[in-house]
PDB file of N, CA and C in Angstrom:
ATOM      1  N   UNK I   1     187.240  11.603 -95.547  1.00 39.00           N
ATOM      2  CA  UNK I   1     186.518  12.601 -94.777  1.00 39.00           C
ATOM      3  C   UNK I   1     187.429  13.810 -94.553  1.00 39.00           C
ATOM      4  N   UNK I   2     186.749  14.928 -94.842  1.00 43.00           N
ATOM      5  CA  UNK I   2     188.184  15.997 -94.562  1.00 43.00           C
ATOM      6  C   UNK I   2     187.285  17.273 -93.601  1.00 43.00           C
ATOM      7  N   UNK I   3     187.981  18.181 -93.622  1.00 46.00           N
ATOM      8  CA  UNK I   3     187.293  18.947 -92.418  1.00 46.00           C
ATOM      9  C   UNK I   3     186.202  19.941 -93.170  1.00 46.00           C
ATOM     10  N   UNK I   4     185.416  20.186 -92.493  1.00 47.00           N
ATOM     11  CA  UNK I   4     184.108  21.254 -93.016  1.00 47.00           C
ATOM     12  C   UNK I   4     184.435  22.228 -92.149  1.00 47.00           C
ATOM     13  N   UNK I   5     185.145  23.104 -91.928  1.00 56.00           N
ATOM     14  CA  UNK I   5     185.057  24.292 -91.173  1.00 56.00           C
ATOM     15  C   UNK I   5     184.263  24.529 -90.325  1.00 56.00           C
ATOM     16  N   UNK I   6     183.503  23.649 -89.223  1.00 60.00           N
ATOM     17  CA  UNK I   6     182.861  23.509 -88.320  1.00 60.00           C
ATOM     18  C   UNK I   6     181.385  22.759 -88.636  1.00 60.00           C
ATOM     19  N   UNK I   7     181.291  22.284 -89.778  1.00 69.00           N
ATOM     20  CA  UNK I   7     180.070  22.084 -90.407  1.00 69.00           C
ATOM     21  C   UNK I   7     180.229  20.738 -90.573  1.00 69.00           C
ATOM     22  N   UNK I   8     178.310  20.132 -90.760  1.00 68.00           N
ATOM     23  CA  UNK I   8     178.688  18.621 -90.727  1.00 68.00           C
ATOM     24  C   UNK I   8     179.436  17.902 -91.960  1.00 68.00           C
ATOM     25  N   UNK I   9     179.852  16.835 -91.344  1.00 71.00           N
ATOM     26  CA  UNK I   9     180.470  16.266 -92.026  1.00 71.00           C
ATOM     27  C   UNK I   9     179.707  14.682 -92.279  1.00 71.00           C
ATOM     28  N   UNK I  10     179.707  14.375 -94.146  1.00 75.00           N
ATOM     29  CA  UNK I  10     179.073  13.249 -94.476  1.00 75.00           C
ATOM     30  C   UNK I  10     177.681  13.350 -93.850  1.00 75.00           C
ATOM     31  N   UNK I  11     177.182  12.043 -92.803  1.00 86.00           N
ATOM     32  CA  UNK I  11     175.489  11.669 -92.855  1.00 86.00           C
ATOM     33  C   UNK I  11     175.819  12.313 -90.847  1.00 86.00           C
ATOM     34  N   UNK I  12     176.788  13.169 -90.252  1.00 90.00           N
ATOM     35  CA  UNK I  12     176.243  13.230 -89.135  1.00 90.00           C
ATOM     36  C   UNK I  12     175.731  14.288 -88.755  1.00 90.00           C
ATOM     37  N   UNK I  13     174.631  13.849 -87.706  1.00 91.00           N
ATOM     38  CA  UNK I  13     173.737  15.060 -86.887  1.00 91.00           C
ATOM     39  C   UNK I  13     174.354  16.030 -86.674  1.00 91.00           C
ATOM     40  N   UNK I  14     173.721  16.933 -86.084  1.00 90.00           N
ATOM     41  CA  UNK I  14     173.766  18.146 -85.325  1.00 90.00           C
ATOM     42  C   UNK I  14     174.357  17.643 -84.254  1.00 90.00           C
ATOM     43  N   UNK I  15     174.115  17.052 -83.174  1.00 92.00           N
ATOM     44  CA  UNK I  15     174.645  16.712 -82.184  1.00 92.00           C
ATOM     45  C   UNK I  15     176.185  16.016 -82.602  1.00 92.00           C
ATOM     46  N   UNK I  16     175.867  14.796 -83.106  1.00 93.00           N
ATOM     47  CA  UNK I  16     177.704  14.531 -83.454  1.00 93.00           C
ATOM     48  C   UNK I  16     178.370  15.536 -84.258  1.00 93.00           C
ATOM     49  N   UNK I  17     178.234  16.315 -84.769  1.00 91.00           N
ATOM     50  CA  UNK I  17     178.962  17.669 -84.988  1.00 91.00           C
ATOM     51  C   UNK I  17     179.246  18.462 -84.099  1.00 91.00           C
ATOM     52  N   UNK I  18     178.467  18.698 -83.579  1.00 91.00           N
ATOM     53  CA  UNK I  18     179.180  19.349 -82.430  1.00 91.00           C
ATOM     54  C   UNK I  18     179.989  18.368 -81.472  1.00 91.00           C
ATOM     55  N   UNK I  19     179.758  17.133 -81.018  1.00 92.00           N
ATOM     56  CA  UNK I  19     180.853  16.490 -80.322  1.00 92.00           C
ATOM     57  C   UNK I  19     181.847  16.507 -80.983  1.00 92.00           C
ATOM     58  N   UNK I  20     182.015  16.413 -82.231  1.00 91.00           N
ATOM     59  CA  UNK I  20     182.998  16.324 -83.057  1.00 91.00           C
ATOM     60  C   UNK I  20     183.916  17.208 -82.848  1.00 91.00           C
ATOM     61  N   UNK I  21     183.436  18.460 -83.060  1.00 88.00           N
ATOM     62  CA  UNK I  21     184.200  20.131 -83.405  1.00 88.00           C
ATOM     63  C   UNK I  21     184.660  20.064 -81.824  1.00 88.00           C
ATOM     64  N   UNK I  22     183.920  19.641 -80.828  1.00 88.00           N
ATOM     65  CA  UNK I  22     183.856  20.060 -79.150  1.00 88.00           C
ATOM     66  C   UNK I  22     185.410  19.000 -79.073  1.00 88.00           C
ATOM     67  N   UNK I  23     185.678  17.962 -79.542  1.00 87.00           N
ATOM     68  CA  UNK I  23     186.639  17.016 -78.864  1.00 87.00           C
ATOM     69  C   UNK I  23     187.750  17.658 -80.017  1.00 87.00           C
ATOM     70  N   UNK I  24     187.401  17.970 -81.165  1.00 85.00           N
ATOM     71  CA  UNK I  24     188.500  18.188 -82.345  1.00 85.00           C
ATOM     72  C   UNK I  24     189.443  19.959 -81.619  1.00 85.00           C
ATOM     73  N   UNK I  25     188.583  21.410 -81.241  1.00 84.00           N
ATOM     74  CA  UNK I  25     188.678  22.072 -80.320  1.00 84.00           C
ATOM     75  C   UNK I  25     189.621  21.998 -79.250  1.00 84.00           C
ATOM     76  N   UNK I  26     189.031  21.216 -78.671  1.00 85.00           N
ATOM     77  CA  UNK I  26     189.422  21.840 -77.229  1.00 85.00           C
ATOM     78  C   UNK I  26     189.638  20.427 -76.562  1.00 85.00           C
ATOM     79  N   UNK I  27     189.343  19.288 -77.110  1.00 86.00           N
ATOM     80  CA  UNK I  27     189.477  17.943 -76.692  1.00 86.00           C
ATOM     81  C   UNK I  27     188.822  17.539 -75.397  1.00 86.00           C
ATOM     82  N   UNK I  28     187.693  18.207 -75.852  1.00 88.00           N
ATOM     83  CA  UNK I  28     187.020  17.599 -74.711  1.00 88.00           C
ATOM     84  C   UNK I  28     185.726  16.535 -74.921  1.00 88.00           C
ATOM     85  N   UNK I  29     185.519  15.738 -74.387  1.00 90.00           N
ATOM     86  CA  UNK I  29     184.905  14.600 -75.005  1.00 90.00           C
ATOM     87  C   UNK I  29     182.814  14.571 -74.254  1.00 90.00           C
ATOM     88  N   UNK I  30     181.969  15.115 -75.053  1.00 93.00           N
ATOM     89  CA  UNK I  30     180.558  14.922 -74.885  1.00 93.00           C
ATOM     90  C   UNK I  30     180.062  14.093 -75.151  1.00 93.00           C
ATOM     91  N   UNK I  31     179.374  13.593 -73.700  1.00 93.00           N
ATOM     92  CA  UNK I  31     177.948  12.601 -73.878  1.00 93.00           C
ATOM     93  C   UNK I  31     177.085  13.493 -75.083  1.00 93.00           C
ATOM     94  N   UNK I  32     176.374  12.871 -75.089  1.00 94.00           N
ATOM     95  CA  UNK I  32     175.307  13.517 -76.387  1.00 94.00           C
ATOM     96  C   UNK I  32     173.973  13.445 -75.099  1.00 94.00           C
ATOM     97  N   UNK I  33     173.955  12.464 -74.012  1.00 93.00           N
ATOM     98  CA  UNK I  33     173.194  12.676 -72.736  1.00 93.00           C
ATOM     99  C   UNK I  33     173.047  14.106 -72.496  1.00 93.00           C
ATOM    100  N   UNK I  34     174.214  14.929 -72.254  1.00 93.00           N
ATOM    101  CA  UNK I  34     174.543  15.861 -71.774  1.00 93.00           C
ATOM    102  C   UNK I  34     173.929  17.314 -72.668  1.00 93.00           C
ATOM    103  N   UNK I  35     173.712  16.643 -73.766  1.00 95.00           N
ATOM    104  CA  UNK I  35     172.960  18.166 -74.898  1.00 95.00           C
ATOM    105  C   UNK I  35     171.411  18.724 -74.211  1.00 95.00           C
ATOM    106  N   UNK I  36     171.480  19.440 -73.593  1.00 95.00           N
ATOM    107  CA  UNK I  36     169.945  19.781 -73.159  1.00 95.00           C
ATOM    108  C   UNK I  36     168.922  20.432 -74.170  1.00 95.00           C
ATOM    109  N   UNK I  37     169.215  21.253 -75.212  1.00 96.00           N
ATOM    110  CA  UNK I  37     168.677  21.988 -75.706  1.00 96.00           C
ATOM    111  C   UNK I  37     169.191  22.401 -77.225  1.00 96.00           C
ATOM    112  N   UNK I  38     168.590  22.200 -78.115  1.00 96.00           N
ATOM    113  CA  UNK I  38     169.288  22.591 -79.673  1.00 96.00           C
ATOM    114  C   UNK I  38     167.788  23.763 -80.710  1.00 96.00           C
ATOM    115  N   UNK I  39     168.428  24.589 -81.133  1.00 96.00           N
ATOM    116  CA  UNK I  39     167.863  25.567 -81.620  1.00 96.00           C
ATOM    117  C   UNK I  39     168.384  25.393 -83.216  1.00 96.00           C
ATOM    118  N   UNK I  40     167.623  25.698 -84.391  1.00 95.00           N
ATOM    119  CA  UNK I  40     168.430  26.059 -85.388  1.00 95.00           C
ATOM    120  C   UNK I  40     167.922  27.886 -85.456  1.00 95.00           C
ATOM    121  N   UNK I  41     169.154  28.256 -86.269  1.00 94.00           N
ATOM    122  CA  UNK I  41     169.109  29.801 -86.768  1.00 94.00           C
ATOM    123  C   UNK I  41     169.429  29.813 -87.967  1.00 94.00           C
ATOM    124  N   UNK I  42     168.861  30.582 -88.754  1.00 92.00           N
ATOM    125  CA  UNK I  42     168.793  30.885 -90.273  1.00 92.00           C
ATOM    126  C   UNK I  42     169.545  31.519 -90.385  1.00 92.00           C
ATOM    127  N   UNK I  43     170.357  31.962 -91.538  1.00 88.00           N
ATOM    128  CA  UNK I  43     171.339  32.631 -92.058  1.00 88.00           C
ATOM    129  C   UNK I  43     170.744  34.252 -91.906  1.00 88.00           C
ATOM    130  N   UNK I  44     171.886  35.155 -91.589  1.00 82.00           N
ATOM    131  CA  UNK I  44     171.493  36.268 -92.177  1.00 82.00           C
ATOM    132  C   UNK I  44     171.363  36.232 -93.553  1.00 82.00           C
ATOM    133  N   UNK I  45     172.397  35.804 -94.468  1.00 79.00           N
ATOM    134  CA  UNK I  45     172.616  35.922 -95.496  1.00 79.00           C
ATOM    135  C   UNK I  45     171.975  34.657 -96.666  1.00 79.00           C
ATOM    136  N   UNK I  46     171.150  35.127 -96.977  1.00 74.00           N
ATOM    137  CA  UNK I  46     170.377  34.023 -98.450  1.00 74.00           C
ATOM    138  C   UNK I  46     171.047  32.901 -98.795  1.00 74.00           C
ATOM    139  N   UNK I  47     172.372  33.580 -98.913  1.00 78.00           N
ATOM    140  CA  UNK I  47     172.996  32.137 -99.836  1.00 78.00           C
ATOM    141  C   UNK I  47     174.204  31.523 -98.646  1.00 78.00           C
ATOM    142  N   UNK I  48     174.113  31.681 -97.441  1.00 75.00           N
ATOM    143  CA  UNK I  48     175.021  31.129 -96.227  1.00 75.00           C
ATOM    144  C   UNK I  48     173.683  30.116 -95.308  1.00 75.00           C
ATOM    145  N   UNK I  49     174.367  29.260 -95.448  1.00 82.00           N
ATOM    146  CA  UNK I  49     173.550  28.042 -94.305  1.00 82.00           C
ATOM    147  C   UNK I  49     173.389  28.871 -93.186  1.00 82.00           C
ATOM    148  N   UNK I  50     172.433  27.972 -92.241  1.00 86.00           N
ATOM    149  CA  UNK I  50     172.010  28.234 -90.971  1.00 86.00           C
ATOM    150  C   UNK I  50     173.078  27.730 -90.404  1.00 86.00           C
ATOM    151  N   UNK I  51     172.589  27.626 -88.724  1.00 89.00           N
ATOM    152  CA  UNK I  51     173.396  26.632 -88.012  1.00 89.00           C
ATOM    153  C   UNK I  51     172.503  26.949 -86.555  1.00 89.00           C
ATOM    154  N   UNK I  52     173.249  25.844 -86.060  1.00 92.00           N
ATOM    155  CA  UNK I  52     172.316  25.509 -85.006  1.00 92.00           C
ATOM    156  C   UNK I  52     173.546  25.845 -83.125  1.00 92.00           C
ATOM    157  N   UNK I  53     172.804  26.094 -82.670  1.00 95.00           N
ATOM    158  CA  UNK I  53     173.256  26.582 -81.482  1.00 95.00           C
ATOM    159  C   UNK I  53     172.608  25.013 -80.386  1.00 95.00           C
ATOM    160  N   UNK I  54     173.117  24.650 -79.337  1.00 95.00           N
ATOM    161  CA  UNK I  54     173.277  23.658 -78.526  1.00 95.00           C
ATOM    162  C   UNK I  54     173.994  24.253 -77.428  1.00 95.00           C
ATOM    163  N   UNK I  55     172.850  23.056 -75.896  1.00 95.00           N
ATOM    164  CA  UNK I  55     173.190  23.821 -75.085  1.00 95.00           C
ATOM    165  C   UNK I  55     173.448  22.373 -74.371  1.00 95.00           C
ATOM    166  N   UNK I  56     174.784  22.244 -73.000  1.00 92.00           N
ATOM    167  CA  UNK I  56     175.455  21.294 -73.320  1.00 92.00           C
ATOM    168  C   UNK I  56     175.071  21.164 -71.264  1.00 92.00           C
ATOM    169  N   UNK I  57     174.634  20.430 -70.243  1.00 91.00           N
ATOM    170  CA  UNK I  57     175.011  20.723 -69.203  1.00 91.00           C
ATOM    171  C   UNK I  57     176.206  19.323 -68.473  1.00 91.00           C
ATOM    172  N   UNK I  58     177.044  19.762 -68.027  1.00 87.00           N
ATOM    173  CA  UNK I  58     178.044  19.204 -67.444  1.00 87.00           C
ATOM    174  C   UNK I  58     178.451  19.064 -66.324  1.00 87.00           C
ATOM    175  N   UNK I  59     177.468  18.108 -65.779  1.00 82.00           N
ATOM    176  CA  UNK I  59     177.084  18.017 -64.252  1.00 82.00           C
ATOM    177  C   UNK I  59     178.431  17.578 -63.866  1.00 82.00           C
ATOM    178  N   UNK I  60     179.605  16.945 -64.319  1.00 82.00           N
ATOM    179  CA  UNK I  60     180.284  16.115 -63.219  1.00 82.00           C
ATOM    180  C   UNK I  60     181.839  17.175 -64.053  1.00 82.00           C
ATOM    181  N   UNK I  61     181.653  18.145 -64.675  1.00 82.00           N
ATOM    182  CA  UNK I  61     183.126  19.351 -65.142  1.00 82.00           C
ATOM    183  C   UNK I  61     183.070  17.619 -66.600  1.00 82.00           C
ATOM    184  N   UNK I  62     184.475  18.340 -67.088  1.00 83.00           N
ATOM    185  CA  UNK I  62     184.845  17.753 -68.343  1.00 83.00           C
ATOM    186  C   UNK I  62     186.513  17.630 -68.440  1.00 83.00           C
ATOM    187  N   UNK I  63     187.282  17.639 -67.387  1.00 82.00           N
ATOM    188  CA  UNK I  63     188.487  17.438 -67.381  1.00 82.00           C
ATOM    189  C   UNK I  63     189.639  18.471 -68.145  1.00 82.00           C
ATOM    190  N   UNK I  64     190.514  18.306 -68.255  1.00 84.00           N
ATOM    191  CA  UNK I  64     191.547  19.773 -69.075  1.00 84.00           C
ATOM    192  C   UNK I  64     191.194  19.777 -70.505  1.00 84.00           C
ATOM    193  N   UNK I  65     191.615  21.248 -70.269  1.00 85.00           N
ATOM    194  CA  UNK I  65     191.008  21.489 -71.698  1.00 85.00           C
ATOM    195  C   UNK I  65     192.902  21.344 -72.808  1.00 85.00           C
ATOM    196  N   UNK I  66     192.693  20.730 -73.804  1.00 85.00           N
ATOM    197  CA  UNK I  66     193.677  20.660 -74.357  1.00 85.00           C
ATOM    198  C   UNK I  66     193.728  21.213 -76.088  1.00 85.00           C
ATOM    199  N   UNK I  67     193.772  22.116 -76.488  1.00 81.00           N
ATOM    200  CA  UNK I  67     193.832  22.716 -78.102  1.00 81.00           C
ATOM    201  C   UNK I  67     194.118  21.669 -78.944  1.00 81.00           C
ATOM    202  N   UNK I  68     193.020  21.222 -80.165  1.00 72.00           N
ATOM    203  CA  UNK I  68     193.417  20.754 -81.135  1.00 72.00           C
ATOM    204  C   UNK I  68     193.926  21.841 -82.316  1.00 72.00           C
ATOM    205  N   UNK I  69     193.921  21.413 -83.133  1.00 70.00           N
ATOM    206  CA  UNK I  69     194.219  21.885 -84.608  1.00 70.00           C
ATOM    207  C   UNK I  69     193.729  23.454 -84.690  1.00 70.00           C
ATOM    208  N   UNK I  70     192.187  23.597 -84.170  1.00 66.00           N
ATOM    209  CA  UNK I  70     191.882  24.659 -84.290  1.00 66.00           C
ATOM    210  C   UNK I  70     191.335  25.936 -83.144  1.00 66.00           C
ATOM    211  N   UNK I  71     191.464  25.296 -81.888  1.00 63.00           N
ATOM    212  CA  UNK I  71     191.379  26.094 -81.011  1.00 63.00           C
ATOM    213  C   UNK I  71     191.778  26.521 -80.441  1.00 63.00           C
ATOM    214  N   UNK I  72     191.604  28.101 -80.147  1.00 71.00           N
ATOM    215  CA  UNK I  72     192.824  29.347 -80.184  1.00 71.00           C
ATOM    216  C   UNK I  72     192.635  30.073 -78.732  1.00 71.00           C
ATOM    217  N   UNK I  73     191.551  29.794 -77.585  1.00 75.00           N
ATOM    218  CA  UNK I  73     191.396  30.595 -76.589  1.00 75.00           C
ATOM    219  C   UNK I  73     189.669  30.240 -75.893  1.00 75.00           C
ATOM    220  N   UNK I  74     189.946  30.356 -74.688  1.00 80.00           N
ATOM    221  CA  UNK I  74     188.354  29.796 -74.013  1.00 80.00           C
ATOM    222  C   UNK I  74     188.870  30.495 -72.443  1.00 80.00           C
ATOM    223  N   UNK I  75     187.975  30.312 -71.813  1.00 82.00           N
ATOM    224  CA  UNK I  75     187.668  30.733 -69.912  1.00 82.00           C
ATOM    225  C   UNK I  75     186.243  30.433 -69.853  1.00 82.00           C
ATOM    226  N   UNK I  76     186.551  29.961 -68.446  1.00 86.00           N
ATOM    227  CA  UNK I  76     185.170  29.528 -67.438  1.00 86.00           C
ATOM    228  C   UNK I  76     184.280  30.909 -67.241  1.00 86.00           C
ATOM    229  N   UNK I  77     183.646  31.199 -67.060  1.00 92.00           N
ATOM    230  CA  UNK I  77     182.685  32.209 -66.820  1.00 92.00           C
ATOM    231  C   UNK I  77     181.176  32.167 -66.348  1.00 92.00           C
ATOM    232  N   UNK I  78     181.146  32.701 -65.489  1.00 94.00           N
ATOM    233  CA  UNK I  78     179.935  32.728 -65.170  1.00 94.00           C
ATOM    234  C   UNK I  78     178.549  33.646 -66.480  1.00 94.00           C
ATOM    235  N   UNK I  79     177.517  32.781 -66.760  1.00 95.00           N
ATOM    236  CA  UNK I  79     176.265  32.949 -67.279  1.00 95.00           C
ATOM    237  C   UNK I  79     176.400  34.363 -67.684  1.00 95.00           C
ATOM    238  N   UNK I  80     175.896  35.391 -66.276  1.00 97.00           N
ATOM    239  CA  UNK I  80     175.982  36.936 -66.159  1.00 97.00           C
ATOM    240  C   UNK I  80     177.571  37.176 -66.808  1.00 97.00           C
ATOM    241  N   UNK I  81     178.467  36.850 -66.706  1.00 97.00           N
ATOM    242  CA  UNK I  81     179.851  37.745 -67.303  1.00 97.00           C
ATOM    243  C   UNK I  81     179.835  36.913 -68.927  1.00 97.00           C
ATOM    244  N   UNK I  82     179.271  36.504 -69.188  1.00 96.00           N
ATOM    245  CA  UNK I  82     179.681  35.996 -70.656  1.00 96.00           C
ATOM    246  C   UNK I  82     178.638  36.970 -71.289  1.00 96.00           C
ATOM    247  N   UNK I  83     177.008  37.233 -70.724  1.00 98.00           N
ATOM    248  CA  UNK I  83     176.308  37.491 -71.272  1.00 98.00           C
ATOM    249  C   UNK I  83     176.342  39.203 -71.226  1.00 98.00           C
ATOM    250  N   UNK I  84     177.789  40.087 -70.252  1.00 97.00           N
ATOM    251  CA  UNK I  84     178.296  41.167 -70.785  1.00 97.00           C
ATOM    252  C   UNK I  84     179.113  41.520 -70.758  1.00 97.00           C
ATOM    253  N   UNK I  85     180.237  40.017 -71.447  1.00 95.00           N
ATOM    254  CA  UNK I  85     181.622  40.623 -72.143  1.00 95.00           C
ATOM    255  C   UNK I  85     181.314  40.975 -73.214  1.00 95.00           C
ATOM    256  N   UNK I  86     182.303  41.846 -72.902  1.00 96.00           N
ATOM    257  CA  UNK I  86     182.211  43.193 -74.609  1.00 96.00           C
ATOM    258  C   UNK I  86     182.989  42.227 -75.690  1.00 96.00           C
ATOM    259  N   UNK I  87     183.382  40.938 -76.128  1.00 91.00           N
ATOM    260  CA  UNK I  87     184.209  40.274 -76.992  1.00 91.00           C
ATOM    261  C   UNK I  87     183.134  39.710 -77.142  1.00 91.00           C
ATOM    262  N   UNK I  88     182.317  39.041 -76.804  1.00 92.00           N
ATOM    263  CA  UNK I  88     181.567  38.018 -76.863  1.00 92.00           C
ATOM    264  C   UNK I  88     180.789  38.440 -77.899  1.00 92.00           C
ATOM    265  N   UNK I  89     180.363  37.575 -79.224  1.00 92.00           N
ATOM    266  CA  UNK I  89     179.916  37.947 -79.991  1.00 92.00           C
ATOM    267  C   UNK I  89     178.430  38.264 -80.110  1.00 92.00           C
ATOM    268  N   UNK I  90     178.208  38.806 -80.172  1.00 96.00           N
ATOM    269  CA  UNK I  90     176.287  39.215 -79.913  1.00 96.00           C
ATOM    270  C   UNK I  90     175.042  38.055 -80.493  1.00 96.00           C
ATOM    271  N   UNK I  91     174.975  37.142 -81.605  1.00 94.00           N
ATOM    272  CA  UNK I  91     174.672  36.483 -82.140  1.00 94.00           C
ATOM    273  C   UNK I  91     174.490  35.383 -80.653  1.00 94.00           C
ATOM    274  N   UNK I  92     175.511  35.244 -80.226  1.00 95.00           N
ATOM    275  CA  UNK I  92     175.569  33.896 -79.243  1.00 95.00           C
ATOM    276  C   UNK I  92     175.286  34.372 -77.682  1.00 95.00           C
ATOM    277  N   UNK I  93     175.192  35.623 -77.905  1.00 97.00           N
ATOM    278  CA  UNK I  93     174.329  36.725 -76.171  1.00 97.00           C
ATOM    279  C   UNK I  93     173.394  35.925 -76.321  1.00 97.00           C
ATOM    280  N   UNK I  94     172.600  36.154 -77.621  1.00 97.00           N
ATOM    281  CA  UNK I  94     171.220  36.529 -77.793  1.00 97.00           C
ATOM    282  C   UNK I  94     170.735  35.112 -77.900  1.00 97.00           C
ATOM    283  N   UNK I  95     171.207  33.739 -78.656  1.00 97.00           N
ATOM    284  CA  UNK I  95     170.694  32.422 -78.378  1.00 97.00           C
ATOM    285  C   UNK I  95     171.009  31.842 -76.927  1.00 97.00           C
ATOM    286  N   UNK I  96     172.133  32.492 -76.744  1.00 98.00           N
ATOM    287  CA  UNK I  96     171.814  31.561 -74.280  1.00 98.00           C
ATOM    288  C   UNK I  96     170.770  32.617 -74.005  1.00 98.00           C
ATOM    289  N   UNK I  97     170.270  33.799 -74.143  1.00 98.00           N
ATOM    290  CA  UNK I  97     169.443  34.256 -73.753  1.00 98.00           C
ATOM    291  C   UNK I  97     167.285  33.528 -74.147  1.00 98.00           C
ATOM    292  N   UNK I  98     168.015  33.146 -75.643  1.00 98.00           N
ATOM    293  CA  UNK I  98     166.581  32.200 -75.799  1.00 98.00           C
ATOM    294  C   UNK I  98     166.510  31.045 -75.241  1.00 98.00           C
ATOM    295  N   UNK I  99     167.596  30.021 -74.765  1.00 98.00           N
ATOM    296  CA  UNK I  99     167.675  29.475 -74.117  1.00 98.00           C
ATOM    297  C   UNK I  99     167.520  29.397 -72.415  1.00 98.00           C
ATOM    298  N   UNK I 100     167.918  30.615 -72.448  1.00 98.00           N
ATOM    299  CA  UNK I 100     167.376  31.000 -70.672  1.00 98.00           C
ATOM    300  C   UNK I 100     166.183  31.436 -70.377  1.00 98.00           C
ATOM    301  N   UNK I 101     165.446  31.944 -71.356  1.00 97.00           N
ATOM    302  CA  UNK I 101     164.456  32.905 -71.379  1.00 97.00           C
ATOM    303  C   UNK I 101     163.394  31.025 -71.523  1.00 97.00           C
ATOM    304  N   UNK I 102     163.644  30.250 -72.155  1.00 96.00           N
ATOM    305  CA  UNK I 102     162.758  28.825 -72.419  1.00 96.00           C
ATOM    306  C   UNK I 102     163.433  28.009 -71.047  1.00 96.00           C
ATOM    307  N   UNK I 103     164.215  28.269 -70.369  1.00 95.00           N
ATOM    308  CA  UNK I 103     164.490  27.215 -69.660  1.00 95.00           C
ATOM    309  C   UNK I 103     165.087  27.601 -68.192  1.00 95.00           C
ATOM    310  N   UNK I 104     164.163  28.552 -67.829  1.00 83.00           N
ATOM    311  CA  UNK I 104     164.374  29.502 -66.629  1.00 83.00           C
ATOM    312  C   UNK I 104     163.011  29.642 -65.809  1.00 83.00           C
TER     313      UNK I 104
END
């Protein structure tokens, strides 16, 4: 098994991919209980896969965050300041916003 650059790997879901990347990251370890909400999005681009966006709630926190292999930077933030930091990539404004906009 070797790494997919955030993508699944072999026969697993959407959901164990993302636990995967989430504990491989930042080492933090998800119930799959805890996934509230999963969207897929189509590629801009024809010949680039989709991918799917997941929305995770963490009623009881998730303990320290510790960098694996590939994760380079994170902060707590509130909803409103993520949804207008100027870094934050616009692609991922706009899916917590379909997500808030369905579950608000």
């Amino acid at each position: 098994m070797g790494s997919s650059g955030g993508g699944r790997e072999d026969d697993e879901s959407r959901v164990e991919c993302a636990i995967r990347e989430t504990r491989e990251e930042f080492d933090i370890a998800v119930d799959p209980a805890w996934i509230v909400w999963t969207r897929y999005y189509p590629a801009q681009h024809t010949i680039a896969p989709g991918s799917y966006f997941l929305v995770g709630k963490f009623e009881e926190g998730f303990g320290p965050v510790r960098f694996g292999d590939e994760g380079q930077q994170w902060a707590m933030m509130s909803i409103a300041d993520f949804l207008n930091h100027p870094e934050v990539v616009e692609s991922l404004k706009s899916r917590l916003r379909d997500y808030l906009v369905e579950n608000t």
